């Protein structure tokens, strides 16, 4: 997974992605926080903190971001390339990828 | 058998609890701190139970519609454990149940030993599924 991911650092208030952009990557917060804003950019609809992963459903749907996301404080994330998601599953220990596939099968 | 999905857990060394028929194993609103494996018996999770519309006795008689039936080997309300802070639905013993509880932090720590992505990825997928189910209920 390492070569398919990149650490990025955002300043407070810097946008991670904007509404309408194609969702091609998903993210894990390493430190700081990401706020997903409402359409007016005023209210935080959802917050993601260290250790949380987000964006996978949008990426799997090959959709566009329906909201803008910004950093709250200096925020460090790992950015994962969506095209390698399933390859990454295959590279995991079998019990972990089986577990994740099982979870996905419950949809 | 869902328990096989967590081969690193030695279930033999965790205490068992026996739950009488019609008693709650999980109560809606309980923190999702514990994962429960159903070792024997049958249990039901009901959407109606989660909303408090039905008396447990009534629910135990009714295993249809949006109810989920759990049999031996099942991990109870696994999606809710992975995606929520508190359980959303009651899980009732339909017949006498033997369950094993294990702390979620213990599982997460064991999970993270091999790969730091697996646990948050599982939680993220579970959250997406739970949100979709919630939307379906609202529609």
CSV table of N, CA and C in Angstrom, one decimal, chain A residues 48-98:
chain,number,residue,atom,x,y,z
A,48,UNK,N,-13.9,14.3,10.7
A,48,UNK,CA,-13.0,13.1,10.8
A,48,UNK,C,-11.7,13.4,11.5
A,49,UNK,N,-11.4,12.5,12.5
A,49,UNK,CA,-10.2,12.8,13.3
A,49,UNK,C,-9.2,11.7,13.1
A,50,UNK,N,-8.1,11.8,13.8
A,50,UNK,CA,-7.0,10.9,13.7
A,50,UNK,C,-7.4,9.4,13.8
A,51,UNK,N,-7.0,8.6,12.8
A,51,UNK,CA,-7.3,7.2,12.8
A,51,UNK,C,-8.5,6.9,11.9
A,52,UNK,N,-9.2,8.0,11.5
A,52,UNK,CA,-10.5,7.7,10.7
A,52,UNK,C,-10.2,7.8,9.2
A,53,UNK,N,-10.9,6.9,8.5
A,53,UNK,CA,-10.7,6.8,7.1
A,53,UNK,C,-12.0,7.2,6.4
A,54,UNK,N,-11.9,7.9,5.3
A,54,UNK,CA,-13.2,8.3,4.7
A,54,UNK,C,-13.0,8.5,3.2
A,55,UNK,N,-14.1,8.4,2.5
A,55,UNK,CA,-14.1,8.6,1.0
A,55,UNK,C,-14.3,7.3,0.2
A,56,UNK,N,-14.3,6.2,0.9
A,56,UNK,CA,-14.3,4.9,0.2
A,56,UNK,C,-15.6,4.7,-0.6
A,57,UNK,N,-16.8,5.0,0.0
A,57,UNK,CA,-18.0,4.8,-0.7
A,57,UNK,C,-18.1,5.6,-2.0
A,58,UNK,N,-17.6,6.9,-1.9
A,58,UNK,CA,-17.6,7.8,-3.0
A,58,UNK,C,-16.7,7.3,-4.1
A,59,UNK,N,-15.5,6.8,-3.7
A,59,UNK,CA,-14.5,6.3,-4.6
A,59,UNK,C,-15.1,5.0,-5.3
A,60,UNK,N,-15.6,4.1,-4.5
A,60,UNK,CA,-16.2,2.9,-5.1
A,60,UNK,C,-17.3,3.2,-6.1
A,61,UNK,N,-18.0,4.2,-5.8
A,61,UNK,CA,-19.1,4.6,-6.7
A,61,UNK,C,-18.7,5.4,-7.9
A,62,UNK,N,-17.4,5.7,-7.9
A,62,UNK,CA,-16.8,6.6,-9.0
A,62,UNK,C,-17.6,7.9,-9.1
A,63,UNK,N,-18.0,8.4,-8.0
A,63,UNK,CA,-18.8,9.6,-8.0
A,63,UNK,C,-18.0,10.9,-7.8
A,64,UNK,N,-18.7,11.9,-7.6
A,64,UNK,CA,-18.1,13.2,-7.3
A,64,UNK,C,-18.4,13.6,-5.8
A,65,UNK,N,-17.5,14.4,-5.3
A,65,UNK,CA,-17.7,14.8,-3.9
A,65,UNK,C,-18.9,15.7,-3.8
A,66,UNK,N,-19.8,15.4,-2.9
A,66,UNK,CA,-21.1,16.2,-2.8
A,66,UNK,C,-20.9,17.4,-1.9
A,67,UNK,N,-19.7,17.4,-1.2
A,67,UNK,CA,-19.4,18.5,-0.3
A,67,UNK,C,-18.0,18.9,-0.4
A,68,UNK,N,-17.7,20.0,0.2
A,68,UNK,CA,-16.3,20.5,0.3
A,68,UNK,C,-15.7,20.1,1.7
A,69,UNK,N,-14.5,19.6,1.7
A,69,UNK,CA,-13.9,19.3,3.0
A,69,UNK,C,-12.6,20.1,3.2
A,70,UNK,N,-12.5,20.6,4.4
A,70,UNK,CA,-11.4,21.5,4.8
A,70,UNK,C,-10.7,21.0,6.0
A,71,UNK,N,-9.5,21.4,6.2
A,71,UNK,CA,-8.7,21.0,7.4
A,71,UNK,C,-9.1,21.9,8.6
A,72,UNK,N,-9.1,21.3,9.7
A,72,UNK,CA,-9.3,22.1,11.0
A,72,UNK,C,-8.0,22.0,11.7
A,73,UNK,N,-7.2,23.1,11.8
A,73,UNK,CA,-5.9,23.0,12.3
A,73,UNK,C,-4.9,22.4,11.3
A,74,UNK,N,-3.7,22.4,11.6
A,74,UNK,CA,-2.7,21.7,10.7
A,74,UNK,C,-3.0,20.3,10.7
A,75,UNK,N,-3.3,19.7,9.5
A,75,UNK,CA,-3.8,18.4,9.4
A,75,UNK,C,-2.9,17.5,8.5
A,76,UNK,N,-2.6,16.4,9.0
A,76,UNK,CA,-1.8,15.4,8.1
A,76,UNK,C,-2.6,14.2,7.8
A,77,UNK,N,-2.7,13.9,6.5
A,77,UNK,CA,-3.5,12.8,6.0
A,77,UNK,C,-2.6,11.8,5.2
A,78,UNK,N,-3.1,10.6,5.1
A,78,UNK,CA,-2.5,9.7,4.1
A,78,UNK,C,-3.6,9.6,2.9
A,79,UNK,N,-3.1,9.9,1.7
A,79,UNK,CA,-4.0,9.9,0.6
A,79,UNK,C,-3.8,8.5,-0.2
A,80,UNK,N,-4.8,7.8,-0.4
A,80,UNK,CA,-4.7,6.5,-1.0
A,80,UNK,C,-5.3,6.6,-2.4
A,81,UNK,N,-4.6,6.0,-3.4
A,81,UNK,CA,-5.1,6.0,-4.8
A,81,UNK,C,-6.2,4.9,-4.9
A,82,UNK,N,-7.4,5.3,-5.3
A,82,UNK,CA,-8.5,4.4,-5.4
A,82,UNK,C,-8.3,3.2,-6.3
A,83,UNK,N,-7.5,3.4,-7.4
A,83,UNK,CA,-7.3,2.3,-8.3
A,83,UNK,C,-6.6,1.1,-7.7
A,84,UNK,N,-6.0,1.3,-6.6
A,84,UNK,CA,-5.2,0.3,-6.0
A,84,UNK,C,-5.9,-0.3,-4.8
A,85,UNK,N,-7.2,0.1,-4.6
A,85,UNK,CA,-7.9,-0.4,-3.4
A,85,UNK,C,-8.0,-1.9,-3.3
A,86,UNK,N,-8.4,-2.5,-4.4
A,86,UNK,CA,-8.7,-3.9,-4.4
A,86,UNK,C,-7.3,-4.7,-4.4
A,87,UNK,N,-6.3,-4.1,-5.1
A,87,UNK,CA,-5.0,-4.7,-5.0
A,87,UNK,C,-4.5,-4.7,-3.6
A,88,UNK,N,-4.8,-3.6,-2.9
A,88,UNK,CA,-4.4,-3.5,-1.5
A,88,UNK,C,-5.0,-4.6,-0.6
A,89,UNK,N,-6.3,-4.8,-0.9
A,89,UNK,CA,-7.0,-5.9,-0.2
A,89,UNK,C,-6.3,-7.2,-0.4
A,90,UNK,N,-5.9,-7.5,-1.6
A,90,UNK,CA,-5.3,-8.7,-1.9
A,90,UNK,C,-3.9,-8.8,-1.2
A,91,UNK,N,-3.3,-7.7,-0.9
A,91,UNK,CA,-2.0,-7.7,-0.3
A,91,UNK,C,-2.0,-7.8,1.2
A,92,UNK,N,-3.2,-7.6,1.7
A,92,UNK,CA,-3.4,-7.8,3.2
A,92,UNK,C,-3.3,-9.3,3.6
A,93,UNK,N,-3.0,-9.5,4.9
A,93,UNK,CA,-3.2,-10.9,5.4
A,93,UNK,C,-4.6,-11.4,5.0
A,94,UNK,N,-4.6,-12.7,4.6
A,94,UNK,CA,-5.9,-13.2,4.1
A,94,UNK,C,-7.1,-13.0,5.1
A,95,UNK,N,-6.8,-13.2,6.4
A,95,UNK,CA,-7.9,-13.1,7.4
A,95,UNK,C,-8.5,-11.7,7.4
A,96,UNK,N,-7.6,-10.7,7.2
A,96,UNK,CA,-8.1,-9.3,7.2
A,96,UNK,C,-8.9,-9.0,5.9
A,97,UNK,N,-8.3,-9.3,4.8
A,97,UNK,CA,-9.1,-9.1,3.5
A,97,UNK,C,-10.4,-9.8,3.5
A,98,UNK,N,-10.4,-11.1,4.0
A,98,UNK,CA,-11.6,-11.9,4.1
A,98,UNK,C,-12.7,-11.1,5.0
